[in-house]
Coordinates of C-alpha atoms in Angstrom, one line a residue:
M96 CA 71.0 67.3 -95.8
P97 CA 68.1 69.6 -96.9
G98 CA 66.8 69.3 -100.4
H99 CA 68.9 66.1 -101.1
P100 CA 67.2 63.4 -103.1
L101 CA 67.1 61.0 -100.2
G102 CA 66.2 63.4 -97.5
N103 CA 67.2 62.4 -94.1
T104 CA 69.0 59.1 -95.2
A105 CA 72.3 61.0 -96.1
T106 CA 74.3 59.0 -93.6
L107 CA 73.1 55.5 -95.1
S108 CA 73.5 56.9 -98.7
V109 CA 77.2 58.0 -98.0
A110 CA 78.1 54.5 -97.1
R111 CA 76.3 53.1 -100.1
H112 CA 77.9 55.6 -102.4
V113 CA 81.3 54.2 -101.3
Q114 CA 80.3 50.5 -101.2
I115 CA 78.6 50.5 -104.5
C116 CA 80.7 52.9 -106.5
S117 CA 84.3 52.1 -105.1
R118 CA 85.1 55.6 -106.6
P119 CA 86.3 58.7 -105.0
L120 CA 83.6 60.5 -102.9
S121 CA 84.0 63.9 -104.3
C122 CA 82.8 63.1 -107.6
A123 CA 82.7 66.5 -109.6
D124 CA 78.9 66.8 -109.5
C125 CA 78.1 64.8 -106.4
P126 CA 76.3 67.1 -103.9
L127 CA 77.9 65.3 -100.9
P128 CA 80.7 67.3 -99.1
Q129 CA 84.2 65.8 -99.0
I130 CA 84.8 63.6 -96.0
S131 CA 88.0 62.4 -94.0
Q132 CA 88.9 58.6 -94.5
H133 CA 88.5 58.3 -90.7
S134 CA 84.9 59.5 -90.9
L135 CA 84.2 57.6 -93.9
H136 CA 85.2 54.3 -92.2
R137 CA 83.1 55.3 -89.0
L138 CA 80.0 55.7 -91.4
I139 CA 80.6 52.4 -92.9
A140 CA 81.0 50.7 -89.6
L141 CA 78.0 52.4 -88.0
T142 CA 75.7 51.7 -90.9
P143 CA 73.8 48.2 -91.5
V144 CA 74.3 48.1 -95.2
S145 CA 76.2 45.0 -96.8
P146 CA 78.5 45.3 -99.9
R147 CA 76.9 44.2 -103.0
L148 CA 77.2 44.2 -106.6
G149 CA 76.0 47.6 -107.8
W150 CA 73.7 48.0 -110.9
H151 CA 76.1 50.2 -112.6
G152 CA 79.0 51.3 -110.5
L153 CA 77.3 54.8 -110.0
C154 CA 76.4 56.7 -106.9
P155 CA 72.7 55.6 -106.0
W156 CA 71.5 59.2 -106.8
G157 CA 72.9 58.8 -110.3
Y158 CA 75.4 61.5 -109.9
A159 CA 78.5 61.2 -112.0
P160 CA 80.2 63.9 -114.3
S161 CA 78.3 63.4 -117.5
R162 CA 75.1 62.5 -116.0
A163 CA 74.3 64.8 -112.9
N164 CA 71.9 67.1 -114.5
H165 CA 69.7 64.4 -116.5
T166 CA 66.0 65.1 -115.8
L167 CA 63.8 62.1 -115.1
R168 CA 60.6 63.0 -117.2
V169 CA 57.6 60.7 -116.7
I170 CA 55.3 60.6 -119.7
S171 CA 52.8 58.1 -118.4
G172 CA 52.3 57.1 -115.0
D173 CA 53.3 58.3 -111.5
L174 CA 56.7 57.6 -110.1
G175 CA 55.5 58.6 -106.6
Q176 CA 52.9 55.7 -106.8
L177 CA 55.5 53.1 -107.2
P178 CA 56.7 51.1 -104.1
A179 CA 59.9 52.6 -102.7
K180 CA 62.1 49.7 -103.9
V181 CA 60.7 50.0 -107.3
R182 CA 60.9 53.6 -107.4
D183 CA 64.6 53.5 -106.5
F184 CA 65.4 50.8 -109.1
V185 CA 63.7 53.0 -112.0
E186 CA 65.2 56.4 -110.9
R187 CA 68.8 54.8 -110.6
S188 CA 68.7 53.0 -113.9
A189 CA 67.2 56.1 -115.6
R190 CA 70.0 58.1 -114.5
L191 CA 72.3 55.6 -116.0
C192 CA 70.6 55.1 -119.4
Q193 CA 69.3 58.7 -119.7
P194 CA 66.1 57.9 -121.6
E195 CA 64.0 60.7 -123.1
G196 CA 61.1 59.9 -121.0
I197 CA 59.7 57.1 -118.6
H198 CA 56.4 55.2 -119.3
I199 CA 55.1 53.2 -116.5
C200 CA 53.0 50.6 -118.0
D201 CA 49.4 49.8 -116.7
G202 CA 48.8 46.7 -118.8
S203 CA 45.4 48.2 -120.3
E204 CA 44.0 47.6 -123.7
A205 CA 44.3 51.3 -124.7
E206 CA 48.1 51.0 -123.8
N207 CA 48.5 47.9 -125.9
D208 CA 46.7 49.4 -128.9
A209 CA 48.9 52.6 -128.6
T210 CA 52.1 50.4 -128.3
L211 CA 51.3 48.6 -131.5
A212 CA 50.4 51.8 -133.2
L213 CA 53.8 53.1 -132.4
L214 CA 55.7 50.1 -133.6
E215 CA 53.7 50.2 -136.9
R216 CA 54.5 53.9 -137.4
E217 CA 58.1 53.2 -136.7
G218 CA 58.1 50.5 -139.4
L219 CA 58.9 47.6 -136.6
V220 CA 55.7 45.6 -137.5
R221 CA 53.1 45.3 -140.2
K222 CA 49.4 44.4 -139.5
L223 CA 48.4 41.2 -141.1
S224 CA 45.1 41.8 -142.6
K225 CA 44.0 38.3 -142.8
Y226 CA 43.6 37.9 -139.0
D227 CA 42.4 39.6 -136.1
N228 CA 44.9 42.0 -134.5
C229 CA 47.9 40.1 -135.7
W230 CA 51.2 41.6 -136.5
L231 CA 54.5 40.7 -138.2
A232 CA 57.9 42.0 -137.2
R233 CA 61.2 41.0 -139.1
T234 CA 64.2 41.4 -137.2
D235 CA 67.8 42.3 -138.3
P236 CA 69.4 39.0 -139.5
K237 CA 72.1 39.2 -137.0
D238 CA 69.4 39.2 -134.2
V239 CA 67.4 35.9 -134.6
A240 CA 68.0 33.6 -131.6
R241 CA 69.4 33.4 -128.2
V242 CA 73.0 34.1 -128.1
E243 CA 74.6 31.4 -125.8
S244 CA 78.3 32.7 -126.1
K245 CA 77.2 36.1 -124.8
T246 CA 75.0 34.8 -122.1
V247 CA 76.7 34.8 -118.7
I248 CA 76.3 33.9 -115.1
V249 CA 77.7 36.5 -112.5
T250 CA 79.0 35.0 -109.2
E251 CA 82.0 35.6 -107.0
S252 CA 83.2 32.0 -107.4
Q253 CA 83.4 30.4 -110.9
R254 CA 82.8 27.0 -109.2
E255 CA 79.3 28.3 -108.3
T256 CA 78.5 28.5 -112.0
V257 CA 80.4 26.1 -114.0
P258 CA 82.7 23.2 -113.6
I259 CA 86.3 24.3 -113.7
P260 CA 88.3 22.4 -116.2
A261 CA 91.8 21.3 -116.3
D262 CA 94.6 23.4 -117.8
G263 CA 94.3 23.8 -121.4
A264 CA 90.7 22.3 -121.6
T265 CA 87.9 24.5 -122.5
G266 CA 84.7 24.4 -120.7
Q267 CA 81.2 24.1 -122.6
L268 CA 78.7 24.0 -120.0
G269 CA 78.1 27.8 -119.6
N270 CA 79.6 30.9 -119.3
W271 CA 81.0 32.6 -116.1
M272 CA 81.8 36.1 -115.5
S273 CA 83.2 37.7 -112.5
P274 CA 81.5 40.6 -110.7
A275 CA 84.4 43.0 -111.6
Q276 CA 84.4 42.0 -115.4
F277 CA 80.5 42.3 -115.4
Q278 CA 80.9 45.8 -113.9
K279 CA 83.2 46.9 -116.5
A280 CA 80.9 45.3 -119.3
I281 CA 78.1 47.3 -117.8
D282 CA 80.1 50.6 -117.6
E283 CA 81.2 50.1 -121.4
R284 CA 77.4 49.6 -122.5
F285 CA 74.8 51.2 -120.3
P286 CA 75.7 54.9 -119.8
G287 CA 73.3 56.9 -122.1
C288 CA 72.2 53.8 -123.9
M289 CA 68.4 54.9 -124.1
R290 CA 69.1 58.6 -125.1
G291 CA 66.2 59.7 -127.3
R292 CA 64.1 56.5 -126.5
T293 CA 61.5 56.0 -123.8
M294 CA 62.3 53.8 -120.8
Y295 CA 59.1 51.4 -120.2
V296 CA 58.7 50.2 -116.7
L297 CA 57.0 46.7 -117.0
P298 CA 55.7 45.2 -113.7
F299 CA 55.1 41.5 -114.2
S300 CA 54.0 38.3 -112.5
M301 CA 55.4 35.1 -113.3
G302 CA 52.5 32.9 -112.5
P303 CA 49.0 33.9 -111.4
V304 CA 49.1 37.3 -109.6
G305 CA 49.0 36.7 -105.8
S306 CA 49.8 32.8 -105.9
P307 CA 52.1 31.5 -103.2
L308 CA 54.1 29.9 -106.2
S309 CA 54.2 33.1 -108.3
R310 CA 57.2 35.6 -108.3
V311 CA 57.3 39.2 -109.5
G312 CA 59.8 41.1 -111.7
I313 CA 60.1 44.7 -112.8
Q314 CA 61.6 44.9 -116.3
L315 CA 62.9 48.2 -117.7
T316 CA 63.4 48.5 -121.4
D317 CA 63.6 50.9 -124.3
S318 CA 61.7 48.5 -126.7
P319 CA 58.1 48.8 -127.6
Y320 CA 58.1 45.4 -129.2
V321 CA 59.2 44.0 -125.8
V322 CA 56.3 45.9 -124.2
A323 CA 53.8 44.3 -126.6
S324 CA 55.3 40.9 -126.2
M325 CA 55.7 40.9 -122.4
R326 CA 51.9 41.9 -122.2
I327 CA 51.2 38.6 -124.0
M328 CA 53.8 36.4 -122.3
T329 CA 53.2 37.6 -118.6
R330 CA 50.6 39.1 -116.3
L331 CA 51.3 42.9 -116.6
G332 CA 50.3 45.9 -115.0
K333 CA 48.8 47.7 -112.0
P334 CA 47.6 44.4 -110.3
V335 CA 51.2 43.2 -110.1
L336 CA 52.3 46.4 -108.2
Q337 CA 49.4 46.1 -105.8
A338 CA 50.3 42.5 -105.0
L339 CA 53.9 43.3 -104.7
G340 CA 53.8 45.9 -102.0
D341 CA 57.0 46.6 -100.4
N342 CA 58.2 43.0 -101.1
D343 CA 61.5 42.2 -103.2
F344 CA 61.5 41.6 -106.8
V345 CA 63.8 40.4 -109.7
K346 CA 65.4 43.5 -111.3
C347 CA 65.3 43.3 -115.1
L348 CA 67.2 45.8 -117.2
H349 CA 67.1 45.7 -121.0
S350 CA 68.4 48.0 -123.8
V351 CA 68.5 47.6 -127.5
G352 CA 71.9 49.4 -127.5
R353 CA 71.0 52.0 -130.0
P354 CA 70.7 55.5 -128.7
L355 CA 69.2 58.3 -130.8
P356 CA 70.4 60.0 -132.9
L357 CA 71.4 56.6 -134.7
E358 CA 75.1 56.1 -135.7
G359 CA 74.7 53.9 -138.7
E360 CA 71.7 52.3 -140.3
L361 CA 69.2 50.0 -139.0
V362 CA 68.1 46.7 -141.0
N363 CA 64.5 46.2 -141.0
Q364 CA 64.1 49.3 -138.8
W365 CA 65.1 46.8 -136.0
P366 CA 67.3 48.3 -133.3
C367 CA 70.1 46.0 -131.9
N368 CA 73.6 46.1 -131.2
P369 CA 75.1 42.5 -132.0
E370 CA 78.7 43.4 -131.6
K371 CA 78.0 44.3 -128.0
T372 CA 75.2 42.0 -127.1
L373 CA 75.3 40.6 -123.5
I374 CA 72.9 38.9 -121.5
G375 CA 73.8 38.8 -117.7
H376 CA 72.4 37.1 -114.6
V377 CA 73.5 38.0 -111.1
P378 CA 71.7 35.2 -109.2
D379 CA 72.7 36.4 -105.8
Q380 CA 71.1 39.8 -106.3
R381 CA 68.1 38.5 -108.4
E382 CA 69.1 40.7 -111.3
I383 CA 69.1 40.3 -115.0
I384 CA 70.9 42.7 -117.4
S385 CA 70.5 42.5 -121.1
F386 CA 72.1 44.6 -124.0
G387 CA 72.1 44.7 -127.6
S388 CA 69.4 42.3 -128.7
G389 CA 65.7 42.7 -129.2
Y390 CA 65.0 39.1 -130.0
G391 CA 62.3 37.6 -127.5
G392 CA 64.7 35.0 -125.9
N393 CA 67.2 37.8 -125.1
S394 CA 64.9 40.7 -124.4
L395 CA 61.8 39.1 -122.8
L396 CA 63.4 38.6 -119.5
G397 CA 60.6 36.8 -117.9
K398 CA 61.3 33.8 -120.1
K399 CA 64.5 31.7 -119.9
C400 CA 66.5 34.5 -118.0
F401 CA 64.1 34.7 -115.0
A402 CA 61.8 31.5 -115.4
L403 CA 64.7 29.1 -115.6
R404 CA 68.2 30.8 -114.8
I405 CA 67.3 33.0 -111.8
A406 CA 64.2 31.0 -110.7
S407 CA 66.5 27.9 -110.3
R408 CA 68.5 30.0 -107.7
L409 CA 65.3 31.1 -106.1
A410 CA 64.0 27.5 -106.2
R411 CA 67.3 26.2 -104.7
D412 CA 67.1 28.7 -101.8
E413 CA 63.3 28.2 -101.1
G414 CA 62.8 24.6 -101.8
W415 CA 61.2 24.3 -105.0
L416 CA 62.0 23.4 -108.7
A417 CA 62.1 25.6 -111.7
E418 CA 62.2 23.3 -114.9
H419 CA 62.2 23.5 -118.6
M420 CA 59.0 21.4 -118.8
L421 CA 55.6 21.5 -120.4
I422 CA 52.6 20.5 -118.2
L423 CA 49.4 18.8 -119.5
G424 CA 46.3 17.1 -118.1
I425 CA 45.3 13.8 -119.8
T426 CA 41.9 12.3 -119.0
N427 CA 41.1 8.5 -119.9
P428 CA 37.8 7.2 -121.1
A429 CA 36.9 6.3 -117.7
G430 CA 37.3 10.0 -116.5
K431 CA 40.2 9.6 -114.6
K432 CA 42.7 12.7 -115.0
R433 CA 46.4 12.8 -114.5
Y434 CA 48.8 15.6 -114.9
V435 CA 52.2 15.1 -116.5
A436 CA 55.2 17.3 -116.7
A437 CA 57.7 16.7 -119.7
A438 CA 61.2 18.0 -120.2
F439 CA 62.4 18.5 -123.8
P440 CA 64.8 20.9 -125.1
S441 CA 63.6 23.8 -127.3
A442 CA 62.3 22.9 -130.8
C443 CA 61.6 19.3 -129.7
G444 CA 57.9 19.2 -129.7
K445 CA 56.8 20.6 -126.2
T446 CA 54.3 22.8 -127.7
N447 CA 52.9 20.1 -130.0
L448 CA 52.7 17.7 -127.1
A449 CA 51.1 20.2 -124.8
M450 CA 48.4 21.0 -127.3
M451 CA 47.9 17.4 -128.4
R452 CA 44.6 16.3 -130.1
P453 CA 44.4 12.5 -129.1
T454 CA 43.3 10.1 -131.9
L455 CA 42.3 7.5 -129.5
P456 CA 38.4 7.4 -128.8
G457 CA 37.6 8.7 -125.4
W458 CA 41.0 10.3 -124.5
K459 CA 41.3 13.9 -123.6
V460 CA 44.4 16.3 -123.6
E461 CA 44.3 19.8 -121.8
C462 CA 47.2 22.2 -121.7
V463 CA 48.6 23.9 -118.7
G464 CA 51.7 25.1 -120.2
D465 CA 54.1 24.4 -123.1
D466 CA 57.5 25.5 -121.9
I467 CA 58.4 26.0 -118.1
A468 CA 57.1 24.6 -114.9
W469 CA 57.5 25.5 -111.4
M470 CA 57.1 22.8 -108.9
K471 CA 56.9 22.5 -105.3
F472 CA 55.6 19.8 -102.7
D473 CA 52.5 21.0 -100.9
S474 CA 51.8 20.4 -97.4
D475 CA 50.6 16.8 -98.1
G476 CA 53.6 15.9 -99.8
R477 CA 52.0 16.2 -103.3
L478 CA 54.2 17.8 -105.9
R479 CA 52.2 20.5 -107.6
A480 CA 53.1 22.6 -110.6
I481 CA 52.2 26.1 -112.2
N482 CA 52.9 27.5 -115.5
P483 CA 54.7 30.8 -114.7
E484 CA 53.9 32.0 -118.2
N485 CA 50.8 33.6 -119.6
G486 CA 51.3 33.1 -123.5
F487 CA 52.9 30.8 -126.1
F488 CA 56.4 31.7 -127.5
G489 CA 56.4 28.8 -130.2
V490 CA 58.4 27.9 -133.0
A491 CA 56.5 28.5 -136.2
P492 CA 58.2 26.1 -138.8
G493 CA 56.6 22.6 -138.6
T494 CA 53.3 24.0 -137.0
S495 CA 50.5 23.1 -139.1
A496 CA 46.8 22.1 -138.8
T497 CA 48.2 18.4 -139.0
T498 CA 51.0 18.5 -136.5
N499 CA 49.3 21.2 -134.1
P500 CA 45.7 22.3 -134.9
N501 CA 45.3 23.8 -131.5
A502 CA 48.2 26.0 -131.9
M503 CA 47.0 27.1 -135.4
A504 CA 43.6 28.1 -133.8
T505 CA 45.4 29.8 -131.0
I506 CA 47.4 32.1 -133.2
Q507 CA 44.5 33.5 -135.4
S508 CA 44.3 36.6 -133.2
N509 CA 46.1 38.9 -131.0
T510 CA 49.3 37.5 -132.0
I511 CA 52.9 38.8 -132.9
F512 CA 54.8 36.8 -135.5
T513 CA 58.6 37.2 -135.9
N514 CA 60.6 36.3 -138.9
V515 CA 57.9 34.2 -140.6
A516 CA 57.0 34.8 -144.4
E517 CA 54.1 36.8 -145.3
T518 CA 51.5 36.1 -148.1
S519 CA 50.3 38.9 -150.3
D520 CA 46.7 38.3 -149.0
G521 CA 47.9 39.5 -145.6
G522 CA 48.7 36.0 -144.0
V523 CA 51.7 34.1 -142.5
Y524 CA 53.6 31.2 -144.2
W525 CA 56.4 29.0 -143.2
E526 CA 58.1 25.6 -143.8
G527 CA 55.8 22.7 -142.9
I528 CA 52.5 24.8 -142.6
D529 CA 51.0 22.4 -145.1
Q530 CA 48.7 25.1 -146.7
T531 CA 48.1 25.3 -150.4
L532 CA 48.3 28.9 -151.5
P533 CA 45.3 30.3 -153.5
P534 CA 45.9 31.3 -157.1
G535 CA 47.6 34.7 -157.5
V536 CA 48.9 34.8 -154.0
T537 CA 52.5 35.2 -153.5
V538 CA 55.0 34.9 -150.6
T539 CA 57.6 37.3 -149.2
S540 CA 60.3 35.7 -147.2
W541 CA 61.4 36.8 -143.8
L542 CA 64.3 38.5 -145.5
G543 CA 61.9 40.6 -147.6
K544 CA 62.5 38.6 -150.9
A545 CA 60.1 37.2 -153.3
W546 CA 60.0 33.3 -152.6
K547 CA 58.7 30.4 -154.3
S548 CA 58.5 26.8 -153.5
G549 CA 61.7 25.1 -154.4
N550 CA 63.8 27.9 -153.4
K551 CA 67.1 26.8 -151.7
E552 CA 66.7 29.4 -148.7
P553 CA 63.7 28.9 -146.4
C554 CA 60.8 31.2 -146.4
A555 CA 61.0 31.7 -142.7
H556 CA 63.6 31.7 -140.3
P557 CA 64.0 28.3 -138.7
N558 CA 63.7 29.9 -135.3
S559 CA 60.8 32.0 -136.4
R560 CA 58.2 32.7 -133.7
F561 CA 54.6 33.3 -132.8
C562 CA 53.7 35.1 -129.5
A563 CA 50.2 34.4 -128.7
P564 CA 48.1 34.5 -125.3
A565 CA 47.4 31.3 -123.5
R566 CA 43.9 32.0 -122.9
Q567 CA 43.2 31.7 -126.8
C568 CA 44.1 28.1 -126.8
P569 CA 40.9 25.9 -127.2
I570 CA 42.4 23.4 -124.8
M571 CA 43.6 25.2 -122.0
D572 CA 43.1 23.3 -118.7
P573 CA 40.3 24.7 -116.4
A574 CA 43.0 24.8 -113.7
W575 CA 45.8 26.3 -115.7
E576 CA 45.6 29.5 -113.5
A577 CA 45.0 27.7 -110.3
S578 CA 46.8 29.5 -107.5
E579 CA 47.8 26.2 -106.0
G580 CA 48.9 24.6 -109.1
V581 CA 48.1 21.2 -110.6
P582 CA 49.2 17.8 -108.9
I583 CA 52.2 16.1 -111.1
D584 CA 51.7 12.3 -111.4
A585 CA 54.5 11.7 -113.8
I586 CA 57.5 13.3 -115.5
I587 CA 58.9 12.5 -119.1
F588 CA 62.1 13.2 -120.4
G589 CA 62.6 13.4 -124.3
G590 CA 64.5 14.9 -127.2
R591 CA 64.6 14.9 -130.9
R592 CA 66.2 11.7 -132.2
P593 CA 64.7 10.6 -135.7
K594 CA 66.6 7.3 -135.7
G595 CA 68.5 4.9 -133.6
V596 CA 66.3 4.9 -130.5
P597 CA 62.5 3.7 -129.4
L598 CA 60.0 6.4 -129.8
V599 CA 58.9 5.7 -126.3
Y600 CA 60.4 3.6 -123.5
E601 CA 59.7 3.5 -119.6
A602 CA 62.4 3.5 -116.8
F603 CA 62.3 0.8 -114.2
N604 CA 61.8 3.2 -111.3
W605 CA 62.4 6.8 -110.2
R606 CA 66.1 6.5 -109.6
H607 CA 66.6 4.6 -113.1
G608 CA 64.5 7.6 -114.6
V609 CA 66.6 10.2 -113.3
F610 CA 69.6 8.5 -114.8
V611 CA 68.0 7.8 -118.1
G612 CA 67.0 11.5 -118.2
S613 CA 70.4 12.6 -117.5
I614 CA 72.0 10.6 -120.3
M615 CA 69.4 11.4 -123.1
R616 CA 70.7 13.0 -126.3
S617 CA 69.0 15.4 -128.8
E618 CA 69.7 17.0 -132.2
S619 CA 70.7 20.7 -131.8
T620 CA 68.2 23.2 -132.4
A621 CA 68.0 26.2 -134.9
A622 CA 68.8 28.6 -132.0
A623 CA 71.7 26.6 -130.7
E624 CA 75.3 27.8 -131.5
H625 CA 77.0 24.7 -129.8
K626 CA 76.5 21.5 -131.7
G627 CA 78.4 19.2 -129.1
G628 CA 77.1 17.2 -126.2
S629 CA 74.7 18.6 -123.8
P630 CA 74.2 16.9 -120.4
S631 CA 70.6 16.1 -119.8
I632 CA 69.8 18.1 -123.1
L633 CA 69.8 21.2 -121.2
R634 CA 73.1 22.8 -122.0
T635 CA 71.7 26.3 -122.5
F636 CA 70.2 26.2 -118.9
I637 CA 72.8 24.0 -117.3
F638 CA 73.0 26.6 -114.5
L639 CA 69.8 25.2 -113.5
L640 CA 71.3 21.7 -112.8
L641 CA 74.3 23.1 -111.3
T642 CA 72.5 24.8 -108.5
L643 CA 69.8 22.5 -107.5

């Protein structure tokens, strides 16, 4: 078909149109001619395309009555230089979301400076004069944590995702959504959701670029806050595209859900749509779709969404493990070094343990990662692990020079703080920071109110965060970016139990250790909606357990 967006692939695309859309072929604005039912069946039979869950239920060219003439305007980068699969993903998503322009991120310092300057102009962040290139963001108070009740796994069968309870019982071990329900939810949210905004294309690597243990994702987002944060948390930019080539990748689509011009006012200039927030994972298609939240746990899709939920399916299919674990190296006074992985829920001390400063003479601790471990047995049968992340997304309250001096050293520069308090001399403040304020210095809470010690309300949100580059940590292990990973000698399971159990105890053997780990309990975190039981203290990421 001359002049068609897909050139000579019209036959293949007709079949895709039918299989992805499940809509009449003669859409009002579709350039394809009408076709008989007999010919349609023949085309599908002759074309090697498997039916699959589509991204948005639209024609793959983006043709639909209200979206046919949307122009793809690239304001930075070159669509033609993208790998074909990436370009197709970007073009289809752009025709759905209708952004004002497309910015293909290269990961450069200049681009990062421009992104932060844009955030400052729009009132989304404030520069903290006390530190070097540090910034403070305050979110809408309705958008402060992961939203478990609106986080779903999409599979054909419910049993693939969660146990099916008996009649009358309510399951609490995850949220399943059928492909049809999810398609309807997408159709209600995404058409035109980026109007007036820029769609940023973020090519990112989870793990060192080019490592056999690493995986690549492409995130599309309309949030410059996400762009700046993903540059810290992942390896981002041109080298990732070069390493990707024509290989497959995890597709990540995110929107804050507030097209321009706005309907209604923003709180703290923070765009979000809490009423329609939805975070969906389609493991069979390696896809993540997030709408309505700008908070890191819901919008930095390389973190829990990719690195645990989707990665757990990748790991099951490919023979490795994706775990909610820190990784650290411990060297004894004799110079013998061991690497340990440790599984704790969020806000239970993973970061503090990963950055521990030993008090015993002669002992040394070095950090590989503080949150997620990807592990695989090598050709010699040795379990090896990488930290797929490139930064720390740590809980601020409770972090101090006493509890975690290495974290405090890490966050002195190039850090984005979210929902912490601000001091009048350009610093940050939170519960447990253990710093005496200089005379005359005042504190403004995360809600923008004057705050004094003794106030009933906390100065920082309990789930307030710092987002800092891992390379700035003074005790990063020399092998933290090793392509082959580090050898794991022990695994620790833990939680947060202030009373009633020993601080540390040892399992009798590996089988007993698995049992002990599976029955551990932990107090709920500030980010948790559910306060009941949590198998293996991993409720939020239980899909990981069910698919291994």
